[in-house]
GROMACS .gro file of C-alpha atoms in nm:
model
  285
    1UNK     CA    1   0.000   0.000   0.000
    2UNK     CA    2   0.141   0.345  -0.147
    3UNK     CA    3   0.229   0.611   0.161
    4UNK     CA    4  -0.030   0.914   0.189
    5UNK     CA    5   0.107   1.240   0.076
    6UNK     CA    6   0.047   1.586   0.243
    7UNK     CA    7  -0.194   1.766   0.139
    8UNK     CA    8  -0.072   2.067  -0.141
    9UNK     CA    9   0.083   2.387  -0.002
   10UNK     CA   10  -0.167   2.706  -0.094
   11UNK     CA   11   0.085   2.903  -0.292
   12UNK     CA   12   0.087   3.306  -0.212
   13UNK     CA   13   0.012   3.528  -0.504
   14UNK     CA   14   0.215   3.776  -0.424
   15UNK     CA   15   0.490   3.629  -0.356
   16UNK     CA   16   0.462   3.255  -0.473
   17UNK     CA   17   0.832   3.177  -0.395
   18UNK     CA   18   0.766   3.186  -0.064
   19UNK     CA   19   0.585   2.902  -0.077
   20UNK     CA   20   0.904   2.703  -0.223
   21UNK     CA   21   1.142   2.866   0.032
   22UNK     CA   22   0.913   2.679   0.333
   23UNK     CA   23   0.922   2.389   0.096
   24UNK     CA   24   1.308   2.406   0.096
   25UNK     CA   25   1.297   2.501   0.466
   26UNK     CA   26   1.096   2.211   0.611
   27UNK     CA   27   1.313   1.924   0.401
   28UNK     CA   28   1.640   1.897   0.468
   29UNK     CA   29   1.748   1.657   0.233
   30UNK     CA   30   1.647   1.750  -0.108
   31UNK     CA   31   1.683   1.548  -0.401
   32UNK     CA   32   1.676   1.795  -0.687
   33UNK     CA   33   1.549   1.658  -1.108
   34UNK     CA   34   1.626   1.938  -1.315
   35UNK     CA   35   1.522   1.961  -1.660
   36UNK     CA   36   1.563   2.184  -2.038
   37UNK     CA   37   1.461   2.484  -1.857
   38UNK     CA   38   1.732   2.608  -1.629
   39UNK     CA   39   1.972   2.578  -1.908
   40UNK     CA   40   1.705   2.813  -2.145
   41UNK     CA   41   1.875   3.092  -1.969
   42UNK     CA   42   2.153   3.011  -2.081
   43UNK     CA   43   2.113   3.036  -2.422
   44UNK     CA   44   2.048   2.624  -2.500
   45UNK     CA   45   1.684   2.602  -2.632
   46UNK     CA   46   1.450   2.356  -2.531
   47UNK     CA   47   1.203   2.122  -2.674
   48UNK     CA   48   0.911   2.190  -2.508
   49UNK     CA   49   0.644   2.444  -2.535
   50UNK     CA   50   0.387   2.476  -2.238
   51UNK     CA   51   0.177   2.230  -2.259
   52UNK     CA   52   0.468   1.990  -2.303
   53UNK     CA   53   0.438   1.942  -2.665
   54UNK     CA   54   0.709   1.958  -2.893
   55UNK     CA   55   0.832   2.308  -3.059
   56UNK     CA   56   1.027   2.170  -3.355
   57UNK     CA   57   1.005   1.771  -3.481
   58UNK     CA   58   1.136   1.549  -3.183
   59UNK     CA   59   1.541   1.462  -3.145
   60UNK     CA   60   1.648   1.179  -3.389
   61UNK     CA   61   1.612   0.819  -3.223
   62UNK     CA   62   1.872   0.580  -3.135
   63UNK     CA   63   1.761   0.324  -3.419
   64UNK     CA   64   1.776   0.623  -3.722
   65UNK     CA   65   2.100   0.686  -3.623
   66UNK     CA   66   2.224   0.366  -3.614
   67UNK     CA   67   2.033   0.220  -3.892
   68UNK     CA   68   2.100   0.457  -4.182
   69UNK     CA   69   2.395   0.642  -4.311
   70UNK     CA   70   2.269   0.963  -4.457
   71UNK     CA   71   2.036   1.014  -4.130
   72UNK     CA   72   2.424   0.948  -3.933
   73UNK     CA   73   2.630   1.226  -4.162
   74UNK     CA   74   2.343   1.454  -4.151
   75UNK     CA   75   2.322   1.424  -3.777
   76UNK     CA   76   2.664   1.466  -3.761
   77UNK     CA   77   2.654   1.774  -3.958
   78UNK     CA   78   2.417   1.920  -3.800
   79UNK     CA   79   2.631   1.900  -3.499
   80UNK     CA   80   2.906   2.025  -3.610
   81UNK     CA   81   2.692   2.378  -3.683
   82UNK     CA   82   2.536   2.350  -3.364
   83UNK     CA   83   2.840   2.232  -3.122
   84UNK     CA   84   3.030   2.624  -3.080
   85UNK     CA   85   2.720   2.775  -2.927
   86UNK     CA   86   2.667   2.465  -2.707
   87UNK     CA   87   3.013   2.435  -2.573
   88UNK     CA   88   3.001   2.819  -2.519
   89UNK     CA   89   2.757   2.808  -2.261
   90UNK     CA   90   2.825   2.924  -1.923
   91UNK     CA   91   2.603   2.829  -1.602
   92UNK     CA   92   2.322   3.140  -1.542
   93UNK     CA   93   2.206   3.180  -1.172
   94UNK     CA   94   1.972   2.878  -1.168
   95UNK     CA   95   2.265   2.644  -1.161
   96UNK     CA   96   2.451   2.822  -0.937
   97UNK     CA   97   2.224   2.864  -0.674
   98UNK     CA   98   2.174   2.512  -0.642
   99UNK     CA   99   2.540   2.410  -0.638
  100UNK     CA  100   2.500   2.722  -0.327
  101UNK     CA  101   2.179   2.515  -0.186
  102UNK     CA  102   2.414   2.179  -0.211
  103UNK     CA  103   2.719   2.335  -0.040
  104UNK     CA  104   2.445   2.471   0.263
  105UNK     CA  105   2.354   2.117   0.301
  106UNK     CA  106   2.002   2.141   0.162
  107UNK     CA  107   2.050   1.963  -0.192
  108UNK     CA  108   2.131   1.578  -0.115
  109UNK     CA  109   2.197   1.477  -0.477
  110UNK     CA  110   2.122   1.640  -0.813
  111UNK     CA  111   1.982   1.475  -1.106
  112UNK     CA  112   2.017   1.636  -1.434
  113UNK     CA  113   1.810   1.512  -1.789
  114UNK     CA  114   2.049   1.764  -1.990
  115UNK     CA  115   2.340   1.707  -2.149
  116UNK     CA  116   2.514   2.008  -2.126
  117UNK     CA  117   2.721   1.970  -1.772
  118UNK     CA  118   2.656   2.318  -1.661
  119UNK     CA  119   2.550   2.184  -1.322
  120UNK     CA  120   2.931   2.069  -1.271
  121UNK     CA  121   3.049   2.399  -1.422
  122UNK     CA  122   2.863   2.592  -1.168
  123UNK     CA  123   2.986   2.355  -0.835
  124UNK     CA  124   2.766   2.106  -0.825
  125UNK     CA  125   2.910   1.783  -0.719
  126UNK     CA  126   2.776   1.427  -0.742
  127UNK     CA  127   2.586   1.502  -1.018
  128UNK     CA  128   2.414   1.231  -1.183
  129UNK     CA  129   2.378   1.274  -1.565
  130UNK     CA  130   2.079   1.075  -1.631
  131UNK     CA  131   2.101   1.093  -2.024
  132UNK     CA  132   2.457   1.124  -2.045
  133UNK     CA  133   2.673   1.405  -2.175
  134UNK     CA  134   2.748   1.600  -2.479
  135UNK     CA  135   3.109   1.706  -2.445
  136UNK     CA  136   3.210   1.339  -2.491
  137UNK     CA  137   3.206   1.067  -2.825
  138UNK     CA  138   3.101   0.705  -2.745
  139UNK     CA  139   3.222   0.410  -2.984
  140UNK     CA  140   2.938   0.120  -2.986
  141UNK     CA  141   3.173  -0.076  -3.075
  142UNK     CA  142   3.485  -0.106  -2.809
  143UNK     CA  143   3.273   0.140  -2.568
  144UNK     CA  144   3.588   0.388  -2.634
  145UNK     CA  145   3.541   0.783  -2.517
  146UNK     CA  146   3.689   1.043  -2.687
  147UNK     CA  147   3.673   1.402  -2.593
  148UNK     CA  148   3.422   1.579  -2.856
  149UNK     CA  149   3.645   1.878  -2.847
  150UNK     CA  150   3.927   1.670  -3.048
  151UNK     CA  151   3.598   1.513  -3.237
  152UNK     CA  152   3.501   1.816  -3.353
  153UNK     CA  153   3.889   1.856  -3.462
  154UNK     CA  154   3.859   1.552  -3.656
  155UNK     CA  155   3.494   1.686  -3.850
  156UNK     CA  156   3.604   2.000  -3.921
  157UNK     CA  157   3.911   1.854  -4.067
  158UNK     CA  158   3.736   1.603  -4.319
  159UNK     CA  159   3.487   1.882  -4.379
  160UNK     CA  160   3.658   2.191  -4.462
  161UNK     CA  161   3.363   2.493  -4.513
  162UNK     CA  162   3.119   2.295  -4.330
  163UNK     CA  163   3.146   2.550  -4.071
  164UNK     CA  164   3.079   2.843  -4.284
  165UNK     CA  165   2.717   2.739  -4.362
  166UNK     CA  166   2.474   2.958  -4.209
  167UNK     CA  167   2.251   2.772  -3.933
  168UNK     CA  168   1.981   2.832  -3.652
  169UNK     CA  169   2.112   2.678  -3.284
  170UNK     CA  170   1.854   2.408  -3.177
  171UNK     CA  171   1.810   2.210  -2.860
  172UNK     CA  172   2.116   1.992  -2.735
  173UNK     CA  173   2.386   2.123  -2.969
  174UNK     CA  174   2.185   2.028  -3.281
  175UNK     CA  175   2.164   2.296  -3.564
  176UNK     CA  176   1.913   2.368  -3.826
  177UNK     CA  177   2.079   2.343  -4.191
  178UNK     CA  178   1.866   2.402  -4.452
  179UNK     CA  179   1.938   2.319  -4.844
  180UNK     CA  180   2.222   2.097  -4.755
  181UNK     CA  181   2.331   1.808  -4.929
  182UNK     CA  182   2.494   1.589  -4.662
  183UNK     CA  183   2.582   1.284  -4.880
  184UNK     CA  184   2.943   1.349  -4.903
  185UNK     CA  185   2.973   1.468  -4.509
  186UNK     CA  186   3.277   1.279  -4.404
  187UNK     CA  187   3.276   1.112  -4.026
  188UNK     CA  188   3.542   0.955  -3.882
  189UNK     CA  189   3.517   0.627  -3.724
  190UNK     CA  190   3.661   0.427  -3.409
  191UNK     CA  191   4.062   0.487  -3.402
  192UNK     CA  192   4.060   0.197  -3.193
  193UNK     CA  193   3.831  -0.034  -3.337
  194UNK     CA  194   3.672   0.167  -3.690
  195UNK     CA  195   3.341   0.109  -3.484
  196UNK     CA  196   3.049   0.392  -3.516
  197UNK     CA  197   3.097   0.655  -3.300
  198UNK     CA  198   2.788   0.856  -3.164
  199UNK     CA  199   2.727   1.111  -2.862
  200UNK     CA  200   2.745   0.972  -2.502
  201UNK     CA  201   2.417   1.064  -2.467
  202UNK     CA  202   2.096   0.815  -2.412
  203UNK     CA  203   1.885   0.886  -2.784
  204UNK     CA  204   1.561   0.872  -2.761
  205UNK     CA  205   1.442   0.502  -2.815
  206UNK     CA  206   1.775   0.379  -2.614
  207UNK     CA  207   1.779   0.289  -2.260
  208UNK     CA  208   1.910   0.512  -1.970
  209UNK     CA  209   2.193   0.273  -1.804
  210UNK     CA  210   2.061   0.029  -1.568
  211UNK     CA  211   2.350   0.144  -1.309
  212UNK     CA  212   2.245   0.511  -1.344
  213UNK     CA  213   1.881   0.461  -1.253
  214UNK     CA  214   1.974   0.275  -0.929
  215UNK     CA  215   2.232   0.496  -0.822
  216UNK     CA  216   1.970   0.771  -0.845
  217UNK     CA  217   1.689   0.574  -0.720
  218UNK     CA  218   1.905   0.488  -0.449
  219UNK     CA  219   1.968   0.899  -0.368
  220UNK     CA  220   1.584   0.930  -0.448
  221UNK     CA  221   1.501   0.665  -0.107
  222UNK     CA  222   1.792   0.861   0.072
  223UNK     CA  223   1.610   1.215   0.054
  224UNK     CA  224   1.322   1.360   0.231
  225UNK     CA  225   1.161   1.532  -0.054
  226UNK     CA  226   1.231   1.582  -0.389
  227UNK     CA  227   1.224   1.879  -0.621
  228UNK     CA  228   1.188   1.929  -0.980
  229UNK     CA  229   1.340   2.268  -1.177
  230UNK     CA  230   1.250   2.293  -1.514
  231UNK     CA  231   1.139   1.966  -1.635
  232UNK     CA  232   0.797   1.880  -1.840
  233UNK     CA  233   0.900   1.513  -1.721
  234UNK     CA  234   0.692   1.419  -2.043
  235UNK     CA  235   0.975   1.151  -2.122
  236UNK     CA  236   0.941   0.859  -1.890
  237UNK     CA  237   1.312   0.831  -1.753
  238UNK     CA  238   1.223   1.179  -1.600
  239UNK     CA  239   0.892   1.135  -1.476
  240UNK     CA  240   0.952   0.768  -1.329
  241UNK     CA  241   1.148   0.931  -1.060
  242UNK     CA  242   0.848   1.169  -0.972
  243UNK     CA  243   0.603   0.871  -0.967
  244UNK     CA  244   0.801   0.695  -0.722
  245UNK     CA  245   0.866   0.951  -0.471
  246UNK     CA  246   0.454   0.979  -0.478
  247UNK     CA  247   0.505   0.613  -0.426
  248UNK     CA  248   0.684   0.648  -0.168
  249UNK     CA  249   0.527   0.930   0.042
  250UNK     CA  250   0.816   1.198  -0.022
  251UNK     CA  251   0.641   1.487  -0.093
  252UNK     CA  252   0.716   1.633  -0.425
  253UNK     CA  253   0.766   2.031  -0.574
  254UNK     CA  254   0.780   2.166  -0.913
  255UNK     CA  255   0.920   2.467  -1.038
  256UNK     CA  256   0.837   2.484  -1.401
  257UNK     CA  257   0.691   2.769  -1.667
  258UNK     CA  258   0.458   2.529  -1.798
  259UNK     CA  259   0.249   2.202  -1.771
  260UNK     CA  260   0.431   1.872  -1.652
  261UNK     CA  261   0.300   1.513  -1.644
  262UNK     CA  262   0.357   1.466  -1.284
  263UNK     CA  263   0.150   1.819  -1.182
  264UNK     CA  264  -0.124   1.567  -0.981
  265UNK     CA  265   0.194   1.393  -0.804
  266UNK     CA  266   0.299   1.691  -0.646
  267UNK     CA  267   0.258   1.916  -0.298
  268UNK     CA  268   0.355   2.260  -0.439
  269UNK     CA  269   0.436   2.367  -0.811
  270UNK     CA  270   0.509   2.729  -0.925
  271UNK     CA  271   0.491   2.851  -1.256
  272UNK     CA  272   0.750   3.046  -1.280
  273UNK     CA  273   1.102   3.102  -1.415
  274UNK     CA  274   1.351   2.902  -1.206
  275UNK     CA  275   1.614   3.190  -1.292
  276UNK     CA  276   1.464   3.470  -1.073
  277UNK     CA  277   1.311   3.247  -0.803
  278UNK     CA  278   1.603   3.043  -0.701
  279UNK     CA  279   1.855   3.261  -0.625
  280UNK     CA  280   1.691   3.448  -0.387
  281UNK     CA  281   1.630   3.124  -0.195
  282UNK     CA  282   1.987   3.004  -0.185
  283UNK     CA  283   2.069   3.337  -0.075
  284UNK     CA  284   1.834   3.329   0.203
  285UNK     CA  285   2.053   3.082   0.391
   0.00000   0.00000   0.00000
């Protein structure tokens, strides 16, 4: 039989952070699921609108990228447009003041679904990358990982002018290339075993690693409550997490501009941008 959970939290409408802050207050132990939208403030797009339907056609799945060349280069391509802006982001004040909340002792573990590592770049420590990250190349062959720094060496040396084609950033260090022809785009294989090489990142249709779900379930049980920053938690790797701290008993908070799938699950959700409103918590001490 499933534990009972509080009843929700009236939030103020003046000042609906407040409501958060005694949220923060009363568990000591948070564990923190953090979606696309603390990194929209820092200039990575998201895929969301919201309602929690998509803005642009969804991310390319694990079998098209395996399963056909031309879907590969233009992925690959793409990337290569899309990877400067990416790698040129810089934490905004979301991430920080949660690596802040963490070092006061409030945050017991971090769980991130973005690839970008900006928690880590702001302080946060222990963080658990649920769907991997971008800033490293995979072989699914040997299982070899290769900085994509040197990677995007390697495609800009096979592909000289590739980078001069004009291109819109997209979600994830994709990029939107119009008029293209990528037939002849040139990727390098495996040095170590001429395997395919792809992003370190969990594709849609491909499974989160077992190990990484119980190591955060595991920090889940070990928390008192959990919080959720800027997550729809339409994909189910996200939202199982939600559904089994409702499970569970451990009351649950959103903080999301927009709808999320697990809005019934929880105690207290603001809409509202996590940029302004968590700051001023963290600060709060």
């Amino acid at each position: 039989m499933h534990a009972s959970l509080p009843a929700p939290l009236p939030v103020p409408a003046a000042r609906p952070e407040a409501a958060l802050g005694d949220f923060i207050a009363r568990h000591r132990r948070l564990f923190v699921l953090t979606g696309a939208g603390i990194s929209t403030g820092s200039g990575i797009p998201d895929y969301r609108d919201a309602d929690g339907g998509w803005k642009r056609v969804p991310p390319i799945t694990f079998q098209a990228f395996t399963g056909n060349d031309l879907t590969r280069r233009r992925y690959w391509a793409r990337s290569l447009a899309g990877w400067g802006p990416f790698a040129a982001a810089r934490p905004n004040a979301a991430h920080h003041a949660l690596a802040m909340l963490q070092r006061q002792g409030r945050v017991s573990r971090l769980l991130t679904q973005n690839v970008d590592g900006l928690h880590q770049r702001a302080g946060s420590t222990g963080v658990i990358d649920l769907h991997g990250r971008l800033d490293q190349v995979a072989c699914l062959g040997c299982g070899l990982r290769l900085p994509r720094e040197g990677f995007q060496r390697q495609l800009l040396e096979r592909n000289p002018g590739w980078d001069a084609h004009l291109a819109t950033v997209a979600p994830d260090g994709d990029a939107d290339l119009e008029g293209v022809d990528f037939a002849g785009f040139d990727v390098p294989d495996c040095p170590a075993c001429g395997g395919m090489l792809k992003p370190d990142v969990v594709f849609f249709g491909e499974s989160v690693p077992r190990a990484r779900v119980e190591e955060a379930t595991a920090a889940l049980h070990a928390s008192d409550a959990m919080l959720v920053v800027g997550s729809s938690l339409m994909v189910w790797s996200g939202f199982r997490f939600a559904r089994m701290a409702a499970e569970a008993g451990i009351p649950v908070a959103i903080l999301n501009r927009g709808r999320t799938r697990a809005d019934d699950l929880a105690m207290l959700k603001l809409e509202a941008d996590c940029v302004q409103v968590l700051p001023g918590l963290a600060g709060s001490g």
